[in-house]
Amino acid sequence: ANALQAVGFLRSEGLPQSRTLERDARRLQEAGQMSYPDFLRTIDQTFTLEETYVARVQQLNAIQLRLAYLLGN
């Protein structure tokens, strides 16, 4: 997928799902229904997804800057 599609997907689906997963993991861990190692693995997954989003946004920005440079803008 290209950078624009990846950013769009992550913004519309990936990040909301990640936030829901994080919220649910915190609730379950606080209620004693999730072990701490499982909680940490889940939080790590959400951070990884957020890092991926930031990397794709940076990639998209770099592409836009290069394109503007090439077009003389």
Short mmCIF file of N, CA and C in Angstrom, two decimals:
data_model
loop_
_atom_site.label_atom_id
_atom_site.label_comp_id
_atom_site.label_asym_id
_atom_site.label_seq_id
_atom_site.Cartn_x
_atom_site.Cartn_y
_atom_site.Cartn_z
N ALA A 1 0.85 -1.19 0.00
CA ALA A 1 0.00 0.00 0.00
C ALA A 1 0.88 1.24 0.00
N ASN A 2 0.39 2.26 -0.62
CA ASN A 2 1.18 3.48 -0.62
C ASN A 2 1.02 4.21 0.71
N ALA A 3 1.86 5.21 0.92
CA ALA A 3 1.90 5.92 2.20
C ALA A 3 0.56 6.57 2.53
N LEU A 4 -0.09 7.16 1.53
CA LEU A 4 -1.37 7.84 1.76
C LEU A 4 -2.44 6.85 2.20
N GLN A 5 -2.49 5.70 1.54
CA GLN A 5 -3.47 4.67 1.92
C GLN A 5 -3.18 4.13 3.32
N ALA A 6 -1.91 3.92 3.62
CA ALA A 6 -1.53 3.39 4.93
C ALA A 6 -1.92 4.37 6.03
N VAL A 7 -1.66 5.65 5.83
CA VAL A 7 -2.02 6.67 6.82
C VAL A 7 -3.54 6.72 6.98
N GLY A 8 -4.25 6.68 5.88
CA GLY A 8 -5.71 6.71 5.94
C GLY A 8 -6.27 5.52 6.69
N PHE A 9 -5.76 4.33 6.40
CA PHE A 9 -6.23 3.13 7.10
C PHE A 9 -5.92 3.21 8.58
N LEU A 10 -4.69 3.57 8.91
CA LEU A 10 -4.32 3.63 10.32
C LEU A 10 -5.14 4.68 11.06
N ARG A 11 -5.38 5.81 10.42
CA ARG A 11 -6.15 6.87 11.07
C ARG A 11 -7.61 6.45 11.28
N SER A 12 -8.20 5.81 10.28
CA SER A 12 -9.63 5.50 10.35
C SER A 12 -9.93 4.20 11.11
N GLU A 13 -9.01 3.23 11.04
CA GLU A 13 -9.30 1.94 11.66
C GLU A 13 -8.26 1.51 12.69
N GLY A 14 -7.01 1.60 12.36
CA GLY A 14 -5.95 1.09 13.22
C GLY A 14 -5.86 1.80 14.56
N LEU A 15 -5.81 3.14 14.54
CA LEU A 15 -5.68 3.87 15.80
C LEU A 15 -6.91 3.74 16.69
N PRO A 16 -8.13 3.85 16.14
CA PRO A 16 -9.30 3.64 17.02
C PRO A 16 -9.32 2.24 17.64
N GLN A 17 -8.96 1.22 16.87
CA GLN A 17 -8.91 -0.13 17.42
C GLN A 17 -7.84 -0.24 18.50
N SER A 18 -6.71 0.41 18.26
CA SER A 18 -5.62 0.40 19.22
C SER A 18 -6.05 1.06 20.53
N ARG A 19 -6.74 2.18 20.43
CA ARG A 19 -7.20 2.87 21.64
C ARG A 19 -8.21 2.03 22.42
N THR A 20 -9.09 1.35 21.68
CA THR A 20 -10.06 0.47 22.33
C THR A 20 -9.35 -0.68 23.03
N LEU A 21 -8.38 -1.27 22.35
CA LEU A 21 -7.61 -2.37 22.93
C LEU A 21 -6.89 -1.92 24.19
N GLU A 22 -6.27 -0.75 24.15
CA GLU A 22 -5.56 -0.22 25.31
C GLU A 22 -6.52 0.03 26.47
N ARG A 23 -7.64 0.66 26.18
CA ARG A 23 -8.64 0.94 27.22
C ARG A 23 -9.14 -0.35 27.87
N ASP A 24 -9.46 -1.34 27.03
CA ASP A 24 -9.96 -2.61 27.55
C ASP A 24 -8.89 -3.34 28.36
N ALA A 25 -7.65 -3.29 27.90
CA ALA A 25 -6.57 -3.96 28.63
C ALA A 25 -6.37 -3.32 29.99
N ARG A 26 -6.43 -1.98 30.04
CA ARG A 26 -6.28 -1.29 31.33
C ARG A 26 -7.42 -1.68 32.28
N ARG A 27 -8.62 -1.71 31.76
CA ARG A 27 -9.79 -2.06 32.58
C ARG A 27 -9.66 -3.49 33.10
N LEU A 28 -9.31 -4.42 32.21
CA LEU A 28 -9.17 -5.82 32.62
C LEU A 28 -8.04 -6.02 33.63
N GLN A 29 -6.93 -5.34 33.42
CA GLN A 29 -5.80 -5.49 34.32
C GLN A 29 -6.15 -4.91 35.70
N GLU A 30 -6.80 -3.76 35.72
CA GLU A 30 -7.19 -3.15 36.99
C GLU A 30 -8.21 -4.02 37.73
N ALA A 31 -9.04 -4.76 36.99
CA ALA A 31 -10.04 -5.64 37.59
C ALA A 31 -9.45 -7.00 37.97
N GLY A 32 -8.16 -7.20 37.67
CA GLY A 32 -7.52 -8.46 37.99
C GLY A 32 -7.85 -9.59 37.02
N GLN A 33 -8.38 -9.24 35.85
CA GLN A 33 -8.78 -10.24 34.88
C GLN A 33 -7.74 -10.44 33.77
N MET A 34 -6.65 -9.70 33.86
CA MET A 34 -5.57 -9.85 32.88
C MET A 34 -4.25 -9.81 33.64
N SER A 35 -3.39 -10.75 33.34
CA SER A 35 -2.08 -10.76 34.01
C SER A 35 -1.26 -9.55 33.57
N TYR A 36 -0.32 -9.18 34.41
CA TYR A 36 0.52 -8.03 34.08
C TYR A 36 1.36 -8.27 32.82
N PRO A 37 1.96 -9.47 32.64
CA PRO A 37 2.69 -9.71 31.39
C PRO A 37 1.80 -9.59 30.14
N ASP A 38 0.57 -10.11 30.21
CA ASP A 38 -0.35 -9.97 29.08
C ASP A 38 -0.71 -8.51 28.84
N PHE A 39 -0.90 -7.78 29.94
CA PHE A 39 -1.19 -6.36 29.83
C PHE A 39 -0.05 -5.63 29.13
N LEU A 40 1.17 -5.92 29.55
CA LEU A 40 2.33 -5.26 28.93
C LEU A 40 2.47 -5.61 27.46
N ARG A 41 2.21 -6.87 27.10
CA ARG A 41 2.27 -7.26 25.69
C ARG A 41 1.22 -6.49 24.88
N THR A 42 0.04 -6.36 25.44
CA THR A 42 -1.04 -5.64 24.75
C THR A 42 -0.69 -4.17 24.57
N ILE A 43 -0.19 -3.55 25.62
CA ILE A 43 0.21 -2.14 25.54
C ILE A 43 1.34 -1.97 24.53
N ASP A 44 2.28 -2.91 24.51
CA ASP A 44 3.37 -2.86 23.54
C ASP A 44 2.83 -2.91 22.11
N GLN A 45 1.82 -3.75 21.88
CA GLN A 45 1.21 -3.83 20.55
C GLN A 45 0.57 -2.50 20.16
N THR A 46 -0.09 -1.86 21.12
CA THR A 46 -0.73 -0.58 20.79
C THR A 46 0.32 0.49 20.49
N PHE A 47 1.42 0.49 21.25
CA PHE A 47 2.49 1.45 20.98
C PHE A 47 3.14 1.19 19.62
N THR A 48 3.31 -0.07 19.28
CA THR A 48 3.88 -0.41 17.97
C THR A 48 3.01 0.11 16.84
N LEU A 49 1.71 -0.03 16.98
CA LEU A 49 0.80 0.47 15.95
C LEU A 49 0.89 1.99 15.86
N GLU A 50 0.96 2.67 16.99
CA GLU A 50 1.08 4.12 16.98
C GLU A 50 2.41 4.57 16.38
N GLU A 51 3.47 3.84 16.66
CA GLU A 51 4.78 4.14 16.07
C GLU A 51 4.72 3.96 14.55
N THR A 52 4.03 2.93 14.10
CA THR A 52 3.87 2.70 12.67
C THR A 52 3.13 3.86 12.02
N TYR A 53 2.09 4.33 12.68
CA TYR A 53 1.34 5.47 12.16
C TYR A 53 2.24 6.70 12.03
N VAL A 54 2.99 7.00 13.06
CA VAL A 54 3.88 8.17 13.02
C VAL A 54 4.91 8.01 11.90
N ALA A 55 5.46 6.83 11.74
CA ALA A 55 6.45 6.59 10.67
C ALA A 55 5.83 6.80 9.30
N ARG A 56 4.59 6.35 9.11
CA ARG A 56 3.92 6.51 7.81
C ARG A 56 3.60 7.98 7.55
N VAL A 57 3.21 8.72 8.58
CA VAL A 57 2.95 10.15 8.41
C VAL A 57 4.26 10.86 8.03
N GLN A 58 5.35 10.50 8.69
CA GLN A 58 6.65 11.09 8.34
C GLN A 58 7.03 10.75 6.90
N GLN A 59 6.78 9.51 6.50
CA GLN A 59 7.08 9.09 5.13
C GLN A 59 6.25 9.91 4.14
N LEU A 60 4.98 10.08 4.44
CA LEU A 60 4.10 10.85 3.56
C LEU A 60 4.56 12.31 3.49
N ASN A 61 4.94 12.88 4.62
CA ASN A 61 5.43 14.26 4.62
C ASN A 61 6.70 14.40 3.79
N ALA A 62 7.60 13.43 3.90
CA ALA A 62 8.84 13.47 3.12
C ALA A 62 8.54 13.40 1.63
N ILE A 63 7.59 12.57 1.25
CA ILE A 63 7.20 12.45 -0.16
C ILE A 63 6.63 13.78 -0.65
N GLN A 64 5.77 14.39 0.16
CA GLN A 64 5.17 15.66 -0.23
C GLN A 64 6.23 16.76 -0.36
N LEU A 65 7.20 16.76 0.54
CA LEU A 65 8.28 17.75 0.45
C LEU A 65 9.11 17.54 -0.81
N ARG A 66 9.45 16.29 -1.12
CA ARG A 66 10.22 16.01 -2.32
C ARG A 66 9.45 16.43 -3.58
N LEU A 67 8.17 16.13 -3.58
CA LEU A 67 7.35 16.49 -4.73
C LEU A 67 7.28 18.01 -4.89
N ALA A 68 7.10 18.73 -3.80
CA ALA A 68 7.06 20.19 -3.85
C ALA A 68 8.38 20.74 -4.35
N TYR A 69 9.49 20.15 -3.90
CA TYR A 69 10.81 20.58 -4.36
C TYR A 69 10.97 20.35 -5.87
N LEU A 70 10.57 19.17 -6.30
CA LEU A 70 10.71 18.85 -7.73
C LEU A 70 9.84 19.74 -8.61
N LEU A 71 8.71 20.16 -8.06
CA LEU A 71 7.80 21.02 -8.81
C LEU A 71 8.16 22.50 -8.67
N GLY A 72 9.17 22.78 -7.84
CA GLY A 72 9.63 24.16 -7.67
C GLY A 72 8.75 24.98 -6.75
N ASN A 73 8.02 24.31 -5.88
CA ASN A 73 7.14 25.04 -4.95
C ASN A 73 7.80 25.24 -3.64
#
